[in-house]
Coordinates of C-alpha atoms in Angstrom, one line a residue:
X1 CA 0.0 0.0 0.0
X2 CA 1.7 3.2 -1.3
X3 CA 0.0 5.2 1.7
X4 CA 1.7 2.7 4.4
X5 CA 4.7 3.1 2.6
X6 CA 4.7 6.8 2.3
X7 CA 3.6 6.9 6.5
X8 CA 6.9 4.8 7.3
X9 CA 9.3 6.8 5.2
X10 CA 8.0 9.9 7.2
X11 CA 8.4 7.9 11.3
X12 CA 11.9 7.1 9.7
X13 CA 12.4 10.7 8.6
X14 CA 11.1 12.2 12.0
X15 CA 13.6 10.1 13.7
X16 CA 16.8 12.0 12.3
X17 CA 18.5 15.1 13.8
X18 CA 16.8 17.5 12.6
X19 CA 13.4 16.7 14.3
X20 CA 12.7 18.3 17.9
X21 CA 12.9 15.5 20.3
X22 CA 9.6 14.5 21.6
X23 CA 8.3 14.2 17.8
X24 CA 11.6 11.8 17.2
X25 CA 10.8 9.6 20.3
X26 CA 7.1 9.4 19.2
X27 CA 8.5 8.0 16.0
X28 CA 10.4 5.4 17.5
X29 CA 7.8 4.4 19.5
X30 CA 5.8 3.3 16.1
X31 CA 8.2 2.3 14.1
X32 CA 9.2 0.0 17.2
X33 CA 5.8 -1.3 17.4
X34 CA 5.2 -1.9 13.7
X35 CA 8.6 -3.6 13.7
X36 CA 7.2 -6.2 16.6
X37 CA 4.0 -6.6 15.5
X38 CA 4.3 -6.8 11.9
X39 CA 8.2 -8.5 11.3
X40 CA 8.1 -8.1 7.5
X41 CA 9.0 -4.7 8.0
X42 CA 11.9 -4.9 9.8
X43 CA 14.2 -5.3 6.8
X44 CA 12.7 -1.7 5.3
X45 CA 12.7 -0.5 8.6
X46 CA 16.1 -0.5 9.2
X47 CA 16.8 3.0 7.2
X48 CA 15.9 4.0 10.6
X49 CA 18.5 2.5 12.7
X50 CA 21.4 5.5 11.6
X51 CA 19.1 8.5 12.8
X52 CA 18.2 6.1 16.4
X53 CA 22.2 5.6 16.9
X54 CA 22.2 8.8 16.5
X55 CA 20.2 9.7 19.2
X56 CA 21.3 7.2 21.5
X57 CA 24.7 9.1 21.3
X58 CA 23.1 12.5 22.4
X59 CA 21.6 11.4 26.3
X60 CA 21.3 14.9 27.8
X61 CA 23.1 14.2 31.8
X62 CA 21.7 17.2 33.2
X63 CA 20.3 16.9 36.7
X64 CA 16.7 18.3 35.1
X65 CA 16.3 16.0 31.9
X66 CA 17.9 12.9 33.1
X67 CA 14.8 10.8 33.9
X68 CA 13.5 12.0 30.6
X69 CA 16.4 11.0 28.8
X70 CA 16.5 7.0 30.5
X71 CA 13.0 6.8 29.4
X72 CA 14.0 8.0 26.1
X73 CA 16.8 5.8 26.0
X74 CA 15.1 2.2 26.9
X75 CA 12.9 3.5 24.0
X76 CA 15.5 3.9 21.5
X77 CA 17.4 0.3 22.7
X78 CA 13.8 -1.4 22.6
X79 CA 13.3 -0.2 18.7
X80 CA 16.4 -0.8 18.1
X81 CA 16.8 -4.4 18.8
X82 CA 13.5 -5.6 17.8
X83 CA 14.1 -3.8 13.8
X84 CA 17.8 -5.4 14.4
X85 CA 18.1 -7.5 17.1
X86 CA 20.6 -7.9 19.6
X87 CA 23.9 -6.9 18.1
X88 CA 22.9 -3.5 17.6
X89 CA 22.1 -3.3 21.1
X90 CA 25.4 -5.3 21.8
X91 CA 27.6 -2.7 20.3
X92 CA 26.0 0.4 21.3
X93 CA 26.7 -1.6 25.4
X94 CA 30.5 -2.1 24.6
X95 CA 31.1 1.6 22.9
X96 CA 29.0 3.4 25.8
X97 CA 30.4 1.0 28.6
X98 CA 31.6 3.8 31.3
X99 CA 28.2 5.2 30.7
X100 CA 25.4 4.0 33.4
X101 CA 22.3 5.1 31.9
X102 CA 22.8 3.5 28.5
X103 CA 24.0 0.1 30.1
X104 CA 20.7 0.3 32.4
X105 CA 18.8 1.7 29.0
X106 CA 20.5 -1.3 27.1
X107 CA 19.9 -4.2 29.3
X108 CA 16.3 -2.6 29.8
X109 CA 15.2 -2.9 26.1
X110 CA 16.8 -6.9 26.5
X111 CA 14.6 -6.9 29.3
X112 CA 11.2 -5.5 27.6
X113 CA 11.5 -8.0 24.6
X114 CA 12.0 -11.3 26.6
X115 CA 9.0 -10.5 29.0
X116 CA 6.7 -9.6 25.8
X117 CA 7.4 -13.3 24.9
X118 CA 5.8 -16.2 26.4
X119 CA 7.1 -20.2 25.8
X120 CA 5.2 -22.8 24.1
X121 CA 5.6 -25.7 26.7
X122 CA 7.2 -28.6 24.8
X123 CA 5.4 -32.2 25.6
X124 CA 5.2 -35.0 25.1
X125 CA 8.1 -38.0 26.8
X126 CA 11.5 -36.5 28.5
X127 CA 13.4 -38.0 25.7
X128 CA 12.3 -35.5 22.8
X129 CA 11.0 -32.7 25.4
X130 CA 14.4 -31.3 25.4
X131 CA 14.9 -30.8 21.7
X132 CA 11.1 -29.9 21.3
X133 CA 11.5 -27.0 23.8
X134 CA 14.7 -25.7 22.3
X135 CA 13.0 -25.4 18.8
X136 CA 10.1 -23.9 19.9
X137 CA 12.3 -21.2 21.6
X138 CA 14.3 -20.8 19.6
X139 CA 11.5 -20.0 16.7
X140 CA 9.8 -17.6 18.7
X141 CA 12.8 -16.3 19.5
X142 CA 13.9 -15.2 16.2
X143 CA 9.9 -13.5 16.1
X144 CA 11.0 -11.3 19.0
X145 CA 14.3 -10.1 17.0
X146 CA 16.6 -12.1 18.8
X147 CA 18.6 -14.8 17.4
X148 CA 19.9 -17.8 19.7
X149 CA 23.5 -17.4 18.3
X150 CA 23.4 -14.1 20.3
X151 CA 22.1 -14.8 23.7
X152 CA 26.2 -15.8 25.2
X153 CA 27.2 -12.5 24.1
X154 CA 23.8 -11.2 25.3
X155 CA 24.4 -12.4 28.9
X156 CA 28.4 -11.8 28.8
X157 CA 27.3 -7.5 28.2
X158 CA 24.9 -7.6 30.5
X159 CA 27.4 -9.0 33.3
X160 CA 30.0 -7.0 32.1
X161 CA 27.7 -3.7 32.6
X162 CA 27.5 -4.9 36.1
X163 CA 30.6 -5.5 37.2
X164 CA 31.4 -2.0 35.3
X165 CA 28.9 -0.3 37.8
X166 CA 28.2 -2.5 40.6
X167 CA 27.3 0.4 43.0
X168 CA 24.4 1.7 40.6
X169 CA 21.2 -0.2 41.7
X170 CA 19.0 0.6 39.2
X171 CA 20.9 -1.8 36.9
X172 CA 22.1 -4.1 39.3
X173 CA 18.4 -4.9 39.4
X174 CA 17.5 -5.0 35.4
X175 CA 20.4 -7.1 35.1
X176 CA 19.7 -9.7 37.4
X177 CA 16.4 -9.4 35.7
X178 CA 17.8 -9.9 32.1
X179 CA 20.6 -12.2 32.8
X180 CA 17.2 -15.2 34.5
X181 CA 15.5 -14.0 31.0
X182 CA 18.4 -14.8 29.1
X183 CA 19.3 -17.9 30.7
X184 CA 15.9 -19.4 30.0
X185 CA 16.3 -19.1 26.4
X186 CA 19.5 -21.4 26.3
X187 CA 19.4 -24.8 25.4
X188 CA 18.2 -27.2 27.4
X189 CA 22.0 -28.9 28.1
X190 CA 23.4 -25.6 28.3
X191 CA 25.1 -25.0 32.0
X192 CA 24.4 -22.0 34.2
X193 CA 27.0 -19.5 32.7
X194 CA 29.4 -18.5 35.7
X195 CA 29.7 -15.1 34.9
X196 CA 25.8 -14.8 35.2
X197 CA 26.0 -16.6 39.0
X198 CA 28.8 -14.9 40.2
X199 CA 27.7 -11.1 39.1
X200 CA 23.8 -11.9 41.1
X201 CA 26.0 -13.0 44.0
X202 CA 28.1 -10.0 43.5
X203 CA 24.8 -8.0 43.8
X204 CA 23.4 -9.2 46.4
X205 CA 27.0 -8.7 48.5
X206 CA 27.3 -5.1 47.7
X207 CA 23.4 -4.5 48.0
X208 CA 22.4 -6.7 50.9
X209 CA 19.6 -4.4 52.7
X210 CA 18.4 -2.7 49.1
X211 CA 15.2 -4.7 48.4
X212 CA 14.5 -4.3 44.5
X213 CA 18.5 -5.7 44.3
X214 CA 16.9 -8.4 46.5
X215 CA 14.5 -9.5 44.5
X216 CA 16.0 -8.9 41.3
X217 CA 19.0 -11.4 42.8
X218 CA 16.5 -13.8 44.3
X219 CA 14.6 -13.7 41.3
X220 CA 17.5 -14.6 38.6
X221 CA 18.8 -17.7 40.9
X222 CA 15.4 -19.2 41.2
X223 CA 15.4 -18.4 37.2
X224 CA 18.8 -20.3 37.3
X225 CA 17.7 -23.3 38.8
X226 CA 13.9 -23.8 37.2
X227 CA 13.6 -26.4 34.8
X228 CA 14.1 -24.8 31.3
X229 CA 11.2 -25.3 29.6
X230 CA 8.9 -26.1 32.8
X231 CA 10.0 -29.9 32.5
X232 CA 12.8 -31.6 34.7
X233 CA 14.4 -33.7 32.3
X234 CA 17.5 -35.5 32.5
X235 CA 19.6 -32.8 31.2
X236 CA 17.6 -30.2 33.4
X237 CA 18.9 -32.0 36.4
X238 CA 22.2 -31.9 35.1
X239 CA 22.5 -28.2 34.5
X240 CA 20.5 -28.1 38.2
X241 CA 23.0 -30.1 40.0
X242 CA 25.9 -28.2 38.6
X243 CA 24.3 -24.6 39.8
X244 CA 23.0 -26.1 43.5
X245 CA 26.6 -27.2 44.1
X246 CA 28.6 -23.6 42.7
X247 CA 25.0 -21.8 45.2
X248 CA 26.2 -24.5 48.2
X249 CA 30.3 -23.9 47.5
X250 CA 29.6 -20.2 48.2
X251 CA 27.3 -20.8 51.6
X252 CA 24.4 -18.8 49.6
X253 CA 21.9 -20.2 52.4
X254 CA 23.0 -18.0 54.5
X255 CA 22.2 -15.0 52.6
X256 CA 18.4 -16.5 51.8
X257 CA 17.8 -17.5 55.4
X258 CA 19.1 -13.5 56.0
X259 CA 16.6 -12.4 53.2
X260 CA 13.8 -14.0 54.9
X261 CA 14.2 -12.5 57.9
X262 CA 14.9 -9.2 56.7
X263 CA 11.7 -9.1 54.4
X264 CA 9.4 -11.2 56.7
X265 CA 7.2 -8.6 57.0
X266 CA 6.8 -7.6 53.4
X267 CA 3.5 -7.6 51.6
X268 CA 5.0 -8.6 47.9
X269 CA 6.0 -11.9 48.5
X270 CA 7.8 -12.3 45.1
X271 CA 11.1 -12.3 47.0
X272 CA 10.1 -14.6 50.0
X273 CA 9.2 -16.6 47.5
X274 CA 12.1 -16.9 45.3
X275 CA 14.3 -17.0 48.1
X276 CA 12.3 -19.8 49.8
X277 CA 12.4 -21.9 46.3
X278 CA 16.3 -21.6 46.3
X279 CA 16.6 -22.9 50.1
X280 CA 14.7 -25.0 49.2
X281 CA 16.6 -27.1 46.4
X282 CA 20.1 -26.1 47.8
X283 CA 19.5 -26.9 51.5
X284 CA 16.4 -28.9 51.3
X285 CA 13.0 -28.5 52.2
X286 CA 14.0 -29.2 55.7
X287 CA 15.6 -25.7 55.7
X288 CA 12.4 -24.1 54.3
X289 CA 10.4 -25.7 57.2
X290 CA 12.5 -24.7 59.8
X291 CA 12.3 -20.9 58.5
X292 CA 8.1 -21.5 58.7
X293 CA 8.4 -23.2 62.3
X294 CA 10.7 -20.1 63.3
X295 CA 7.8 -17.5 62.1
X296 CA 4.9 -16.5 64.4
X297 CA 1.5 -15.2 63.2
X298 CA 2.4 -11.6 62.1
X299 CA 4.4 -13.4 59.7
X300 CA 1.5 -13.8 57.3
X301 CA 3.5 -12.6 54.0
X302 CA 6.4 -15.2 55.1
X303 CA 4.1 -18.0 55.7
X304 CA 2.0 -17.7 52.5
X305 CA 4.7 -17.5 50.3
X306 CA 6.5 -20.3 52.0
X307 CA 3.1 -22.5 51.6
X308 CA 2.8 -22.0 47.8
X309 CA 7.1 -22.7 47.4
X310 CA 6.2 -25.7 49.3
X311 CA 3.8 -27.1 46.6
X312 CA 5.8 -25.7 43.7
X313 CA 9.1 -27.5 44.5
X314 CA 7.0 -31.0 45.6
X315 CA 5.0 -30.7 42.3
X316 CA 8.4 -30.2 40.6
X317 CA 10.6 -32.4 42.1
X318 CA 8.5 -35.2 43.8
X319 CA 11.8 -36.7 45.1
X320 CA 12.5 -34.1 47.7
X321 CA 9.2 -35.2 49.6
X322 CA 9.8 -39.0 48.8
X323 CA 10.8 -39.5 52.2
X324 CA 7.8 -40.5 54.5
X325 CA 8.9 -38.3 57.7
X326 CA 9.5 -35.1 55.0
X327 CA 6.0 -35.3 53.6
X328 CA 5.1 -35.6 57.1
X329 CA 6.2 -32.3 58.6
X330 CA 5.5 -30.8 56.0
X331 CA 1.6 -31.7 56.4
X332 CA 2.6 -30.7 60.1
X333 CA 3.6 -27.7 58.9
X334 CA 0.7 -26.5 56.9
X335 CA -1.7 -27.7 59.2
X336 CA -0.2 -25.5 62.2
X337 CA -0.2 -22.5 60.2
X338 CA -3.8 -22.9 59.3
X339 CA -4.8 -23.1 62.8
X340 CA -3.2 -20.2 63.6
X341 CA -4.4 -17.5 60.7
X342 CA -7.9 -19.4 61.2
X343 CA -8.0 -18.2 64.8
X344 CA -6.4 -15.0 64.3
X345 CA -9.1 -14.4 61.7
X346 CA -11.7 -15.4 64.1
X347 CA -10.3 -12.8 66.5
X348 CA -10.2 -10.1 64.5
X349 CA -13.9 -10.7 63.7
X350 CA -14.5 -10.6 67.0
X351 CA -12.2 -7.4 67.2
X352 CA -14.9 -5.5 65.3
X353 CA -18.0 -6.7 66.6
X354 CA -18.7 -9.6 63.8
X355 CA -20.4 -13.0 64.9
X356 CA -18.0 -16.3 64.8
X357 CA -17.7 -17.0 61.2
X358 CA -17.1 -19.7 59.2
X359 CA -12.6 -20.1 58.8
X360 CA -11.5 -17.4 55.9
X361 CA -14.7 -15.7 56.6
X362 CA -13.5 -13.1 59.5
X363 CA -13.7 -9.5 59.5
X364 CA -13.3 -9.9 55.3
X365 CA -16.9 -8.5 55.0
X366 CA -15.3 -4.8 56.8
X367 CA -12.9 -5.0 53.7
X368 CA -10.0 -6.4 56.3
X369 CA -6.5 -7.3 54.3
X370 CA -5.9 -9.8 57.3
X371 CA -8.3 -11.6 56.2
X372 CA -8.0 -11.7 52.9
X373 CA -4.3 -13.0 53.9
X374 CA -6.1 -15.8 56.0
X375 CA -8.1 -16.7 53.1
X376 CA -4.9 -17.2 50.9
X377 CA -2.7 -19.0 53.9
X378 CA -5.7 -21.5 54.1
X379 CA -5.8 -22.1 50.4
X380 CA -2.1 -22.9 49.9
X381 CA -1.9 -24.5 53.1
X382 CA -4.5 -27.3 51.9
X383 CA -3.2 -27.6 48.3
X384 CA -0.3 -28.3 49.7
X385 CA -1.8 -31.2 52.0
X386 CA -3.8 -32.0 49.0
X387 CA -0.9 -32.5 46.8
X388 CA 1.2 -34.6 49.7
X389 CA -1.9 -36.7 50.1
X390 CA -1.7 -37.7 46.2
X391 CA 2.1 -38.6 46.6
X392 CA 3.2 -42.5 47.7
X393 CA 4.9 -40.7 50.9
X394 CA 2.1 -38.2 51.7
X395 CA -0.3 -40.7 51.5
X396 CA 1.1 -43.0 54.1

């Protein structure tokens, strides 16, 4: 269509120097769009790619426009790699390396176009999962602009950007972020890279009390030791006993048993979470009992997400509740903390002035979040004793 045609040539024409600024980031905006949604035109596209370098070149530091400019910049990286993919992205990171904003802007962009894509599970038997999963990523992949071939150099940027600014914690956190993404696009045999494990340990040394570091840490080393492709095939549990010993050789328990404690109280339980899941597979589930035994009823947060890592690591590895006396406790476990949130939600009904209600019930009819958490603790609490009642050892 001569009128599409003629709309693109004026985007890539609004993106060179001599258009103000907020028209050229408008363009970039919808040529990066059209470029993801409609991957024909990438090729054509790609007449843009001189005047976005050249405004990647041109980030304005000043105290007043430098939130401006980091949004503009993640822009510019995001259009960039999905007309391009990666190694335009790649080479604007190692030319700009003493610069903060671009590496954060960089990795950011990396960031935006792995989340926008969602894996096709492979199935089918462990034998062929493996291979199945790897062509399916590696196809929709190549839709999201990124090429497979590129991902090691993808993850060796992004850890060099963090060791290059390892007191910046804006991009401590997006690349712990992109450097879980990027893993989960490698092949299934494909090791853990060390540079990826040591630079999220690095972060979470030189950011221990900084929360989003936290997470973002917690968050890539659960990423590091999930099953690629959501199955755990032989070769999965390769690449997973290789990680759990380099996480046990550097005492990383420690540090999640720390986390727990420091974020107990926290109402996004993302972290407690992936920090539970971790303990979990590198000091057993023994370890992630003893942290809920430890907790006391205003640990609702803590509790909750230790319930639901609970079911996710039994429904994914059934062998660390094979043993009778695990699945045990851990029924133990959930059953204790349900008692208690039932009965605290029966006092704060009471609290208010509301008849003794049905467990869950509570004060949740005044709008009360600590029931709502009691709702959620009793749900995850008896999926979990569902789940252990389906297993051989649960079931004895």
């Amino acid at each position: 269509w001569t009128v599409m045609d003629d709309g693109v040539s004026m985007l890539i024409e609004a993106v060179g120097p001599g258009s103000d600024a907020s028209v050229a980031q408008a363009a970039v905006a919808s040529i990066g769009h059209i470029a993801a949604l409609a991957p024909l035109w990438r090729t054509p596209l790609q007449r843009a790619l001189g005047g976005i370098g050249q405004r990647m070149r041109l980030t304005d530091h000043s105290e007043v426009e430098i939130a401006r400019s980091a949004k503009h910049q993640k822009n510019l990286f995001w259009a960039s790699a999905v007309i391009a993919g990666l190694p335009v992205v790649l080479e604007e990171m190692r030319t700009q390396a003493n610069s903060p904003q671009v590496q954060d802007a960089a990795i950011s962009a990396i960031v935006d176009i792995l989340e926008d894509h969602t894996d096709s599970p492979a199935c089918g038997s462990d034998a062929d999962a493996g291979s199945r999963f790897e062509q399916n990523a590696c196809a929709s992949t190549r839709l999201m602009g990124i090429d497979p071939k590129d991902l090691p150099n993808a993850i060796s940027s992004v850890a060099s950007a963090m060791r290059g600014h390892g007191m910046h914690e804006e991009l401590q956190w997006s690349g712990c972020h992109a450097l879980g993404l990027l893993h989960q696009h490698l092949p299934v045999t494909s090791e853990v890279p060390p540079e990826a494990l040591e630079c999220v340990l690095a972060a979470l040394k030189r950011h221990p009390n900084r929360y989003k570091v936290c997470s973002g840490a917690a968050a890539a080393l659960r990423s590091f030791l999930e099953p690629r492709g959501g199955r755990n095939t032989a070769a999965a549990s390769a690449v997973l006993a290789q990680a759990v010993a380099v996480l046990r050789s550097r005492e990383i328990a420690v540090t999640l048993r720390r986390l727990t404690n420091d974020f107990c109280a926290s109402t996004d339980k993302a972290l407690l979470e992936d920090a539970l899941y971790v303990l979990g597979l590198v000091d057993g589930v023994q370890s992630v009992l003893q942290v809920l035994r430890s907790s006391d009823s205003s640990c609702a947060g803590l509790r909750s997400a230790g319930l639901k890592t609970l079911f996710e690591l039994a429904r994914a590895f059934p062998d660390l509740v094979s043993a009778p006396t695990v699945a045990r406790e851990m029924h133990a476990v959930a059953g204790a903390i349900a008692q208690e949130a039932t009965a605290a939600d029966i006092a704060a009904a009471a609290a208010i002035g509301l008849p003794r209600a049905q467990p869950g019930c509570g004060a949740i009819g005044a709008g009360s979040e600590a029931s709502e958490e009691c709702v959620e603790i009793l749900r995850r609490a008896e999926l979990l004793r569902g789940l252990l009642a389906a297993c051989p050892a649960g079931a004895g």
